[in-house]
Short mmCIF file of C-alpha atoms in Angstrom, two decimals:
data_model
loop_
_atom_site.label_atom_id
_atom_site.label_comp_id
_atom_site.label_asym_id
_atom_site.label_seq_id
_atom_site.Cartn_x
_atom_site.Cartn_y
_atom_site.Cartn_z
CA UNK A 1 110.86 120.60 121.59
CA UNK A 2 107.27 119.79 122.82
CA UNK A 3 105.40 122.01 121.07
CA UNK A 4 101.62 122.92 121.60
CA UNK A 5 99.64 121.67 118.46
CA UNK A 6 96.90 124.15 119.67
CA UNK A 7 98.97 127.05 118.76
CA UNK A 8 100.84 125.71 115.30
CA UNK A 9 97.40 126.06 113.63
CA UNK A 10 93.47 126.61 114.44
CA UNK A 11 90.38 124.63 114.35
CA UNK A 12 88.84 126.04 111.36
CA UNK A 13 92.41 125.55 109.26
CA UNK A 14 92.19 122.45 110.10
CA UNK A 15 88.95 122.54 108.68
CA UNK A 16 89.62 124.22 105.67
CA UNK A 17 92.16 121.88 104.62
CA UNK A 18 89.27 118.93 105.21
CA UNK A 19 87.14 120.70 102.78
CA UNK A 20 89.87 121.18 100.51
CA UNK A 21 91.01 117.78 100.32
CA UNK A 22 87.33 116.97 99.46
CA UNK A 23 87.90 119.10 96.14
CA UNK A 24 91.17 116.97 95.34
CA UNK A 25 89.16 114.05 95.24
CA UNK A 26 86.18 115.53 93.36
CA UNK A 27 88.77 117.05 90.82
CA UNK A 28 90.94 114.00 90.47
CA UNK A 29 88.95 110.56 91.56
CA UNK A 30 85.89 110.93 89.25
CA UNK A 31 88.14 111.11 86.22
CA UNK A 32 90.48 107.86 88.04
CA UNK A 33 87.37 105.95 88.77
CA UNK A 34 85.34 106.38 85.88
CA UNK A 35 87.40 108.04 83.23
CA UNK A 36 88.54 104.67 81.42
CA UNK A 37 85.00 103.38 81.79
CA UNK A 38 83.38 106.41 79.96
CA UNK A 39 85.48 106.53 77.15
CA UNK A 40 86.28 102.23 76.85
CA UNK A 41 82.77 100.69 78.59
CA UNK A 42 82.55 96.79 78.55
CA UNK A 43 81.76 95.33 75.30
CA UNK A 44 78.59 94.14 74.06
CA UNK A 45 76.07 96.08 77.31
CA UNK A 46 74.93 98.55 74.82
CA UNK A 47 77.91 101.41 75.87
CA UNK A 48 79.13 103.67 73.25
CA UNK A 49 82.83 102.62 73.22
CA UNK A 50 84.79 105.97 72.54
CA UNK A 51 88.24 104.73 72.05
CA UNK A 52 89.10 100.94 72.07
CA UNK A 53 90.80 99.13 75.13
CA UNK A 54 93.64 98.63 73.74
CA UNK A 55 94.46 102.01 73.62
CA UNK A 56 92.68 103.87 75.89
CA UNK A 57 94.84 103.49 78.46
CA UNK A 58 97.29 105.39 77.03
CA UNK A 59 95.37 108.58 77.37
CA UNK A 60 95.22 108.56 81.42
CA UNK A 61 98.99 106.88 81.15
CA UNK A 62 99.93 110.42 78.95
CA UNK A 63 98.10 112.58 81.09
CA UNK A 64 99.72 110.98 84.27
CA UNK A 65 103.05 111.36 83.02
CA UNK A 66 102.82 114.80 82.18
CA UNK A 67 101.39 116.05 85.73
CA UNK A 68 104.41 113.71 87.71
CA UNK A 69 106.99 115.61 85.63
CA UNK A 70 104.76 119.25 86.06
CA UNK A 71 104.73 118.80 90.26
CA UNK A 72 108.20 119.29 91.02
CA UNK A 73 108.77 122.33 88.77
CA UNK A 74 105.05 123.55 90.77
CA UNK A 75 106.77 123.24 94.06
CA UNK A 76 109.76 124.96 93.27
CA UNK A 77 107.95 127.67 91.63
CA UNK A 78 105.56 127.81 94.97
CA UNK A 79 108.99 127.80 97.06
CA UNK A 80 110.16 130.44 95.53
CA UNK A 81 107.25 132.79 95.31
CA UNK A 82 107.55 135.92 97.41
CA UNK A 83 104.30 136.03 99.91
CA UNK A 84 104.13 139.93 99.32
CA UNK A 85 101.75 140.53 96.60
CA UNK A 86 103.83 141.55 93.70
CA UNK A 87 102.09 144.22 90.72
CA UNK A 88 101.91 141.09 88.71
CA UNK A 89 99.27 139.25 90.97
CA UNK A 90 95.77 140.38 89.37
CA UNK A 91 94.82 139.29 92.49
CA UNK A 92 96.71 140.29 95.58
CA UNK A 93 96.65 137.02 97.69
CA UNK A 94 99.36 137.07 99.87
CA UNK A 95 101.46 134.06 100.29
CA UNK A 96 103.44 131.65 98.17
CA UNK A 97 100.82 128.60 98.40
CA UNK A 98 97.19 130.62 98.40
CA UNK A 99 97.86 132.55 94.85
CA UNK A 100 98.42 128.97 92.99
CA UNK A 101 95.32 127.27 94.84
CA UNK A 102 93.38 130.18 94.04
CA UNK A 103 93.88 129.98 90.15
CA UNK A 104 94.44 126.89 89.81
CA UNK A 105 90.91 125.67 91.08
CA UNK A 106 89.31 128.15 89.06
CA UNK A 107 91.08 127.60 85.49
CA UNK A 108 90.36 123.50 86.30
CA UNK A 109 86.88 123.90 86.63
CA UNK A 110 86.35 124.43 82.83
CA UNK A 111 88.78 121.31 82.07
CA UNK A 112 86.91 119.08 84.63
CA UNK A 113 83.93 119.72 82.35
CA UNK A 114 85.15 119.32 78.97
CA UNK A 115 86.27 115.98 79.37
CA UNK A 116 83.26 114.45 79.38
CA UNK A 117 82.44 115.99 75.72
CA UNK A 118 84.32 113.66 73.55
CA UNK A 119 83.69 115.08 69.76
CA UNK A 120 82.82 111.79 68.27
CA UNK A 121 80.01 109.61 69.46
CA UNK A 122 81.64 106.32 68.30
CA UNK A 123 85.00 104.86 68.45
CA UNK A 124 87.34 107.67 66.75
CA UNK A 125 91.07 108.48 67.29
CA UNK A 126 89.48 111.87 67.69
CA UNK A 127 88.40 110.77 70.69
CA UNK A 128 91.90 109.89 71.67
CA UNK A 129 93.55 112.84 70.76
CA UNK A 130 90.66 115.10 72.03
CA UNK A 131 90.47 113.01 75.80
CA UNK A 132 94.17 113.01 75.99
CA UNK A 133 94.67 117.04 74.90
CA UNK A 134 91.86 117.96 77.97
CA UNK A 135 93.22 115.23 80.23
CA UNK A 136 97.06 117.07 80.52
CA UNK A 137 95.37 120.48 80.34
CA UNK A 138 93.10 119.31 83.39
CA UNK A 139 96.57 118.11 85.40
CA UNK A 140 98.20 120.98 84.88
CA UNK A 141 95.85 123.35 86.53
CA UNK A 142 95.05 120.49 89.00
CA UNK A 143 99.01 120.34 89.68
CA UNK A 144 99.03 124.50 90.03
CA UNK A 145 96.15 124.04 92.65
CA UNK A 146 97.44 120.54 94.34
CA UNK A 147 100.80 120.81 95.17
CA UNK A 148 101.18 124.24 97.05
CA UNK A 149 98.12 122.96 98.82
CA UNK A 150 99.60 119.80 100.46
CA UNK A 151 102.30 122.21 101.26
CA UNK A 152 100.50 123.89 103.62
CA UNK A 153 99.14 120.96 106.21
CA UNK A 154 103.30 120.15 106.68
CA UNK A 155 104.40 123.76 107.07
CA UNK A 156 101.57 125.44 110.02
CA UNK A 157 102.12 122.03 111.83
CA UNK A 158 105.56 120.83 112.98
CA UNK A 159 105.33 118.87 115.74
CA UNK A 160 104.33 114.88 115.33
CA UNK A 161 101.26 115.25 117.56
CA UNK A 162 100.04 118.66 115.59
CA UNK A 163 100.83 116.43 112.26
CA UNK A 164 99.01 113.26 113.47
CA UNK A 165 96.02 116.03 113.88
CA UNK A 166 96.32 117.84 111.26
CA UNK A 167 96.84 114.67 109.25
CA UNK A 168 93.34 112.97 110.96
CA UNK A 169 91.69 116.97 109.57
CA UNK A 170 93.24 115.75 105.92
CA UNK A 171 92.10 112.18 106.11
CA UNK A 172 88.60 112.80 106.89
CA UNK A 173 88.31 115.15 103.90
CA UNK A 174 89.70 112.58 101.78
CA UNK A 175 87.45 109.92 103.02
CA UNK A 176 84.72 112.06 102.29
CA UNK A 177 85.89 113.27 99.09
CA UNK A 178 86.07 109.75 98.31
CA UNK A 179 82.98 109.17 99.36
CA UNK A 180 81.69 111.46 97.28
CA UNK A 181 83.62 110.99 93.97
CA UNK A 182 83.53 107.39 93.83
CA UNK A 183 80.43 106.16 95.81
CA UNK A 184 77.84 109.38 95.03
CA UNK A 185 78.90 109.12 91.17
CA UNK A 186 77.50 105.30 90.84
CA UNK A 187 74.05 106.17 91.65
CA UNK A 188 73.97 109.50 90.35
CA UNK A 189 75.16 109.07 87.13
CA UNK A 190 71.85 106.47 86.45
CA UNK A 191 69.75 109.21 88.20
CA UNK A 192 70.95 111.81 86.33
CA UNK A 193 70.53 109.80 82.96
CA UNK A 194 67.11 110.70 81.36
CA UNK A 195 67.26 108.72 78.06
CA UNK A 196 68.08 105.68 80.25
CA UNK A 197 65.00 105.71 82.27
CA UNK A 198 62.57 106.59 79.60
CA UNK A 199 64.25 103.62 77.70
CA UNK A 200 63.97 101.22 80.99
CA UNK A 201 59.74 102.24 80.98
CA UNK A 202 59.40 102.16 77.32
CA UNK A 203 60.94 98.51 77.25
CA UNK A 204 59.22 97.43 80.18
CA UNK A 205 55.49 98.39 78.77
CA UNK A 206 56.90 96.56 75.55
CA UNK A 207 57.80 93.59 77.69
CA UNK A 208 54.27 93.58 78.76
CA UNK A 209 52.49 93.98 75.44
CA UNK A 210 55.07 91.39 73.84
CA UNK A 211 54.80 89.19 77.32
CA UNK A 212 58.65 89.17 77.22
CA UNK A 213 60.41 88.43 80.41
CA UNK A 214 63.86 90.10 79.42
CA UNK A 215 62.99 94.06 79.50
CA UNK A 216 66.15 95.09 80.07
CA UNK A 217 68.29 93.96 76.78
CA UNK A 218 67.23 97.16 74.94
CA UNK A 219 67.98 99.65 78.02
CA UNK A 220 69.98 102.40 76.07
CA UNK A 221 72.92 103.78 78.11
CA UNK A 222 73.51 107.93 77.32
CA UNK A 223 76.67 110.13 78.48
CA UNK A 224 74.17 112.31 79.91
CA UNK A 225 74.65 111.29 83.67
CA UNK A 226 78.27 111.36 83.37
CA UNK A 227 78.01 115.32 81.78
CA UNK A 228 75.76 116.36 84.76
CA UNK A 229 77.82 114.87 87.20
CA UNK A 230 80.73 116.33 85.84
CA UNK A 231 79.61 119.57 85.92
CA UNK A 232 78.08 119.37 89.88
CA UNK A 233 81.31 118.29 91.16
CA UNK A 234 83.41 120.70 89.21
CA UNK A 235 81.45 123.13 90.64
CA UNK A 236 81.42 121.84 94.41
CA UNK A 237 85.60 121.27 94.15
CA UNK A 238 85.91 125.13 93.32
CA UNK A 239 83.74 126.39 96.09
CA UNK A 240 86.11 123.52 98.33
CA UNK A 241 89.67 124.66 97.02
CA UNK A 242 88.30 128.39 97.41
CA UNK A 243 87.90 127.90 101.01
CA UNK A 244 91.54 127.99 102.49
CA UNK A 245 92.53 130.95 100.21
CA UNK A 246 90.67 132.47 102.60
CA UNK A 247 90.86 131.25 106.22
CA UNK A 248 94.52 129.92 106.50
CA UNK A 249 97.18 132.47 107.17
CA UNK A 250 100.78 131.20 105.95
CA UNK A 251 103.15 130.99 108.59
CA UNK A 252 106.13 131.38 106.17
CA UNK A 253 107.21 135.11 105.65
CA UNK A 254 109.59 135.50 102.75
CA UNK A 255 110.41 139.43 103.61
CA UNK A 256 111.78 138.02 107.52
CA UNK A 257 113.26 134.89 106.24
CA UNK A 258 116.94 134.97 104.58
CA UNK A 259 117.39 134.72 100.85
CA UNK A 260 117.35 131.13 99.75
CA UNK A 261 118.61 130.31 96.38
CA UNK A 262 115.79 127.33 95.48
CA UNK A 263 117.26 125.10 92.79
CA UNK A 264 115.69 122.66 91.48
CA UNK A 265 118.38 120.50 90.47
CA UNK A 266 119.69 120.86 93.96
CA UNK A 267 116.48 119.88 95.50
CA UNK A 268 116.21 116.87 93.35
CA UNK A 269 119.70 115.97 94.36
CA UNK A 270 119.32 116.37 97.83
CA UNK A 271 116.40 114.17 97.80
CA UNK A 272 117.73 111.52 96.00
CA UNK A 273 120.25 111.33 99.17
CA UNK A 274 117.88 111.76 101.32
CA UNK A 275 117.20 107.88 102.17
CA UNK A 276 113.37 108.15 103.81
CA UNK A 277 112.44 109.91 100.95
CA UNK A 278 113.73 107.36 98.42
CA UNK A 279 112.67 104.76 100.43
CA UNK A 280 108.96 105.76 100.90
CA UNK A 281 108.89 106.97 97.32
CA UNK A 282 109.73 103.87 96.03
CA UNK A 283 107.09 101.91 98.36
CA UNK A 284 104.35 104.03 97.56
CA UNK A 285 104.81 103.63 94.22
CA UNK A 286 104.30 99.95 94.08
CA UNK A 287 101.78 99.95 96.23
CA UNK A 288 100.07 102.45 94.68
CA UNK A 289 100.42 100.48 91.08
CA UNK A 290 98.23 97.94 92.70
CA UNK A 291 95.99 99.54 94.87
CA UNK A 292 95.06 102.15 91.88
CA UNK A 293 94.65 99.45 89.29
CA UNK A 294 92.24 97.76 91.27
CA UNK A 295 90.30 100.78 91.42
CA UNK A 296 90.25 101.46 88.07
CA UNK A 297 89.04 98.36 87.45
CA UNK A 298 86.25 98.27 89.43
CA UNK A 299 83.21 99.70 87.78
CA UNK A 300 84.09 96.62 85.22
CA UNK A 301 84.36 94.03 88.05
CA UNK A 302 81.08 95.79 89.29
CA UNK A 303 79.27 94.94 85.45
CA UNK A 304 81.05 91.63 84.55
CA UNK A 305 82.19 89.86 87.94
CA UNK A 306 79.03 90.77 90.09
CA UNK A 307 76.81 91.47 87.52
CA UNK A 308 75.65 94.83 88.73
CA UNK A 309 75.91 98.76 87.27
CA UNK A 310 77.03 101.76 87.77
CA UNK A 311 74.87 102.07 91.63
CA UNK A 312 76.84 98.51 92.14
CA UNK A 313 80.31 100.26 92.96
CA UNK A 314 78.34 102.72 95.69
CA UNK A 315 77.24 99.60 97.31
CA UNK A 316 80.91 98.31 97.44
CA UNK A 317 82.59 101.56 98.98
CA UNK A 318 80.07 102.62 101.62
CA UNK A 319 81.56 99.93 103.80
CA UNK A 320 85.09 101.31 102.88
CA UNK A 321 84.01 104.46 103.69
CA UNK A 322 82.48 103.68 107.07
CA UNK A 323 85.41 101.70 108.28
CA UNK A 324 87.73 104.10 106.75
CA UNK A 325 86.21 106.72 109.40
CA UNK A 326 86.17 103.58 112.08
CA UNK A 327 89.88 103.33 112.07
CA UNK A 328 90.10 107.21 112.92
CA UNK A 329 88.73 106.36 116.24
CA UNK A 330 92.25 104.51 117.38
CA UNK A 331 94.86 105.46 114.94
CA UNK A 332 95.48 108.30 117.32
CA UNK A 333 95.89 105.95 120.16
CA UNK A 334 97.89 103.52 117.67
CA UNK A 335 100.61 106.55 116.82
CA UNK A 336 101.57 106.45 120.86
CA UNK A 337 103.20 102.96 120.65
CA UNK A 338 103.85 102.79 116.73
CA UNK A 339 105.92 104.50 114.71
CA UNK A 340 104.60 105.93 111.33
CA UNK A 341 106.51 103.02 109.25
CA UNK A 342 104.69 100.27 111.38
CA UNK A 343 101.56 102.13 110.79
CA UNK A 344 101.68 102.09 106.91
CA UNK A 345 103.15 98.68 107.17
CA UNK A 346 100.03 97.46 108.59
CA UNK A 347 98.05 99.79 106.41
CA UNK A 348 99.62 98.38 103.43
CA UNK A 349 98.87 94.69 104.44
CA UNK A 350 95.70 94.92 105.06
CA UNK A 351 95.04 96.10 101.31
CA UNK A 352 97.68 93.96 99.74
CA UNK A 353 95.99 90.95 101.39
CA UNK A 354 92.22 92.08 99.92
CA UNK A 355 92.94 92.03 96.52
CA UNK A 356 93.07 89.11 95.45
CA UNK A 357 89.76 88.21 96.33
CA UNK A 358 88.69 90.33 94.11
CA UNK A 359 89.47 87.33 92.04
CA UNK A 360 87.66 84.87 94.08
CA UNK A 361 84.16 86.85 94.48
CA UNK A 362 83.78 87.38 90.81
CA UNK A 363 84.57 84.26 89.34
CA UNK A 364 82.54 82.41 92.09
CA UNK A 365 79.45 80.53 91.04
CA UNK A 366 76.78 82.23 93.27
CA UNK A 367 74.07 84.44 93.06
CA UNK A 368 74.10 88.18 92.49
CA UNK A 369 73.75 89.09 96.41
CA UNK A 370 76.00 86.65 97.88
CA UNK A 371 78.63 88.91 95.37
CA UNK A 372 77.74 91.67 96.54
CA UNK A 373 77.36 90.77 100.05
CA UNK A 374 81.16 89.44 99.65
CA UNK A 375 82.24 92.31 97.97
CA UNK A 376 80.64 94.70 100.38
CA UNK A 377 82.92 92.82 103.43
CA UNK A 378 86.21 92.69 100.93
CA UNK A 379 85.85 96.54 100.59
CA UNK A 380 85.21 97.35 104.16
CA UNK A 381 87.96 95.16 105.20
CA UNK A 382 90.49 97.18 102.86
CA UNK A 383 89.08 100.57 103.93
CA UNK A 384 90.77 100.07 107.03
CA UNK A 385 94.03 100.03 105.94
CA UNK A 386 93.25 103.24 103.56
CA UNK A 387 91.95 105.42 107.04
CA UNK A 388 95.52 104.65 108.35
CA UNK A 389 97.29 105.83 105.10
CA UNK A 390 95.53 109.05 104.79
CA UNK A 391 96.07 110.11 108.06
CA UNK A 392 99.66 108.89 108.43
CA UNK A 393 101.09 110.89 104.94
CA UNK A 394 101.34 114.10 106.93
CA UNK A 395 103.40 112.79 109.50
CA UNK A 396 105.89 110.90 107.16
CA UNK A 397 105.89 113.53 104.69
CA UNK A 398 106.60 116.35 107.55
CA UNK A 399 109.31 114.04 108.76
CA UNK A 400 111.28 113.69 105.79
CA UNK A 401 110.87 117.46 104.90
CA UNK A 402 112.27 117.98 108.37
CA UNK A 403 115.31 116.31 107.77
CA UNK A 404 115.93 117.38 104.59
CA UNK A 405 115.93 121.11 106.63
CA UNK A 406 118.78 120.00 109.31
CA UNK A 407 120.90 118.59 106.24
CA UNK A 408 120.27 121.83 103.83
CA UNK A 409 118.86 124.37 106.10
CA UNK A 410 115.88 125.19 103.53
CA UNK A 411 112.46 124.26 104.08
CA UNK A 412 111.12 122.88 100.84
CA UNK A 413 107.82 121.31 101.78
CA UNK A 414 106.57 122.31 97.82
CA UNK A 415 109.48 120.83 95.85
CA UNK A 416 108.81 117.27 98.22
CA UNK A 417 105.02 117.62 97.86
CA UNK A 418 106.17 117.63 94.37
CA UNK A 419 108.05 114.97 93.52
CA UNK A 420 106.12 113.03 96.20
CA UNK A 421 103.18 113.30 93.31
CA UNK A 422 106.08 112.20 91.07
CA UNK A 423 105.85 108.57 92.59
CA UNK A 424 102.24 108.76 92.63
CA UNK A 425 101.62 109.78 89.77
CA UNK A 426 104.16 107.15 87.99
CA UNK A 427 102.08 104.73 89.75
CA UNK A 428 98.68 106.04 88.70
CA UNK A 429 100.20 105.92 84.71
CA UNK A 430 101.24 102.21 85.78
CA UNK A 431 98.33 101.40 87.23
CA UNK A 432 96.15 102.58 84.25
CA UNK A 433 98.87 100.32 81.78
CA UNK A 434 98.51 97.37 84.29
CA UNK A 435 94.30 97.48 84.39
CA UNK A 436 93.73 98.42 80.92
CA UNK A 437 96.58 95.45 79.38
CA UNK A 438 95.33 92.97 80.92
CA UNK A 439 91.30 93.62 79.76
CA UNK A 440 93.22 94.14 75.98
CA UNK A 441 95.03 90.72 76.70
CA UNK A 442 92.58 88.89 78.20
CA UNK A 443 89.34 89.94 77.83
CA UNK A 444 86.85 92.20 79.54
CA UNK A 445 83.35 91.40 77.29
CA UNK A 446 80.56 89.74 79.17
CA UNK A 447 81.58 86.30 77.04
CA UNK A 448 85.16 86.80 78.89
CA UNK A 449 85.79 88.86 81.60
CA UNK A 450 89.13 86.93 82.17
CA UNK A 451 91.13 90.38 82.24
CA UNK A 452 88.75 91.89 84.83
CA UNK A 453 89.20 89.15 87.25
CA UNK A 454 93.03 89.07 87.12
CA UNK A 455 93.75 92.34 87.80
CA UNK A 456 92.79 92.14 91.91
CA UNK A 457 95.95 89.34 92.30
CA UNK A 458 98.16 91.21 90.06
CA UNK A 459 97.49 94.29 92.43
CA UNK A 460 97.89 92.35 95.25
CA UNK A 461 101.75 91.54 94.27
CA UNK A 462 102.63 95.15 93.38
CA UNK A 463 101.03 96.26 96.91
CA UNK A 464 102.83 93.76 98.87
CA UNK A 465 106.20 94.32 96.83
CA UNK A 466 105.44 98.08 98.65
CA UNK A 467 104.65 96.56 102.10
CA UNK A 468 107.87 94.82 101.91
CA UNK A 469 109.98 97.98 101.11
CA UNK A 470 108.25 100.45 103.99
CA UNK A 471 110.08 97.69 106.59
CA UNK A 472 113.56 99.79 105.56
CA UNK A 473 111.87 103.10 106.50
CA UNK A 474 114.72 104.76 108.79
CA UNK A 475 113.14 105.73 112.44
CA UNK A 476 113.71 109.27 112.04
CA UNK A 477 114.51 111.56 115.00
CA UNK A 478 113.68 115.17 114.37
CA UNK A 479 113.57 118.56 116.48
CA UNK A 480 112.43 122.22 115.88
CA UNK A 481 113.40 125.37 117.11
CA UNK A 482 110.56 127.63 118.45
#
């Protein structure tokens, strides 16, 4: 069936899921990005170190873990939820998605915050237990919000051209969402930073009186930027998750449709035999190993490999960003000839090729600008490649719910949207082991930044391992019934 995209959902959904996506990224990318940084900075820049390297990791790796095994349970809980407002719902929101992003996004808002507050101002296992505590406390709410909410893009659209435009609606809010909680943060954070500013003049006027040239070795670096920001965003991601709870109307009507017995242990079972799934599950996830420890290593590539700051990374991703929304202009056109496996197999080569010269641009031997002129064209190149996978994971994700519903005859787009996040979220937890063992191992101090440097061609091999496992993707044929 050919059915009109026009009619599976409206303009302003579409929109509403945009905006939403925007508070995923605020809620979850700040913390990915600059989390490990915060509490571990480089060594010997004048950063209060919370908790070492060594073992810092292991507080994004704990929280990671816990919200991969929390999503599936979410989604069956969400697929099971009757959309008639029950006397329990202090609310009454009616649906089975809307009533989880509606608390959820609310009781996160206080978790987003409180992370930032570790109780200790020096290196403490306080810090550890206090960063790790908030960290699975913030995924849990995030999870409650998250995973009915990807439920919905799959469920009002059901034909491949509706997805591919829905999916373009979800990609430019996670491009901008991006934008705004990885390249707005670098610049902000320094802006928003009092002490370090009045520290920067002071210095300098001492520089002058002293007639030292090197002003800068006693800049003092507070968590004050990082609090503020924390605390704007948290803010903006509410008002962003708050908007679809109350434009989009759920198209699923548990009182009309017939009783489904929603197991989760038959779910799980079904999608382990369900071969796309397993397939793209496993792809993503070592793609995503590489492609996410890159990014966590960046604001340290940023310091030690270019020599830059914090405002350094912003100058890196606005060219992702802009080709990012370059590539929207004929992935549409693309999806006529290709299907969604060739897509993401292109997608995922484009990255997998990039980073390894992350490698080559920071231990080159020029000046500061060539870096980040280099840098600037690495990131734009690999921003391509992310455009196409944003838009494309509605489609494949729609497809494999689809024929999980014409083998079981349930539609279960919560328990995949689950333990979809179960491979991601593996991956984030491996990413965070593979970025933060190899600074332990081999150095991320401005005397050795050995560890920074390796991690881009480490990435690269997990991404390409990916690439080379989407090429078994099955061409799925699907159809719908009115």
């Amino acid at each position: 069936m050919d059915t009109n995209n026009q009619k599976e959902f409206a303009w302003y959904e579409g929109l509403a899921l945009c905006l939403a996506m925007i508070g995923i990224q605020l809620s979850s990318e700040v913390m990915n990005q600059w989390g490990t940084y915060f509490y571990s900075p480089s060594v010997g820049v004048g950063r209060t170190v919370y908790v070492a390297v060594g073992i810092v990791g292991y507080i994004f790796i704990a929280g990671t873990i816990w919200d991969a095994a929390l999503g599936p349970f979410v989604g069956i809980w969400s697929d099971r939820t009757k959309t008639k407002p029950g006397l329990l719902r202090l609310v009454p929101i009616r649906g089975r998605r809307l009533p989880f992003i509606f608390w959820g996004s609310i009781l996160m808002t206080f978790t987003a915050i409180a992370f930032w507050y570790p109780p200790v101002p020096r290196e403490s296992t306080l810090n550890f237990i206090y960063g790790t505590a908030i960290l699975c406390l913030h995924w849990t709410f995030f999870g409650i919000a998250m995973v009915p909410l990807n439920s919905l893009a799959p469920e009002i659209a059901r034909s491949e051209s509706a997805r591919v435009k829905i999916g373009t609606w979800v990609a430019v809010g996670m491009i901008v969402g991006l934008a705004l909680a990885v390249v707005v943060p670098g610049i902000l954070i320094e802006l928003l930073d009092p002490a370090r500013s009045v520290i920067a003049v002071d210095t300098a006027n001492a520089a002058l009186e002293h007639g030292s040239a090197e002003s800068g070795e006693m800049v003092i670096y507070s968590p004050t930027g990082y609090r503020r920001l924390a605390l704007l965003l948290a803010l903006v991601s509410l008002v962003m998750f708050q908007i679809p709870v109350w434009t989009i109307r759920e198209r699923y009507d548990s009182e009309k449709a017939p009783d489904e017995k929603h197991l989760f242990v038959d779910g799980l079972k079904d999608a382990l035999h369900n071969r796309a799934f397993v397939i793209y599950a496993a792809a993503f996830f070592l793609f995503a190993v590489g492609f996410q420890g890159a990014q966590r290593v960046l604001p340290y590539w940023a310091e030690l490999g270019l020599g830059g700051s914090e405002s350094t990374v912003t100058y890196m991703m606005i060219p992702f960003i802009v080709l990012a929304f370059v590539s929207y202009c004929f992935i549409p056109i693309a999806t006529k000839y290709l299907h969604v496996k060739w897509m993401l197999f292109i997608a995922l080569f484009i990255i997998a090729s990039g980073m390894p010269f992350m490698y080559i641009v920071g231990a080159a031997d020029w000046t500061h600008a060539t870096k980040l002129i280099m840098g600037m064209i690495l990131f734009g190149y690999c921003g391509i490649g992310q455009g196409i996978i944003y838009v494309m994971m509605i489609p494949i994700i729609g497809e494999i719910i689809d024929i999980d519903e014409q083998t079981s005859g349930k539609r279960r787009e919560a328990l995949y949207n689950g333990l979809s996040a179960v491979a991601w979220k593996s991956a984030m937890a491996g990413s965070i082991f593979l970025a933060t063992q190899s600074m332990n191992v081999w150095g991320n101090s401005v005397e050795n930044s050995m560890g920074v440097l390796l991690v881009g061609p480490l990435a690269g091999l997990f991404a390409f391992a990916g690439m080379i496992l989407i090429c078994f993707y099955p061409r799925i044929q699907t159809s719908h019934k009115q």
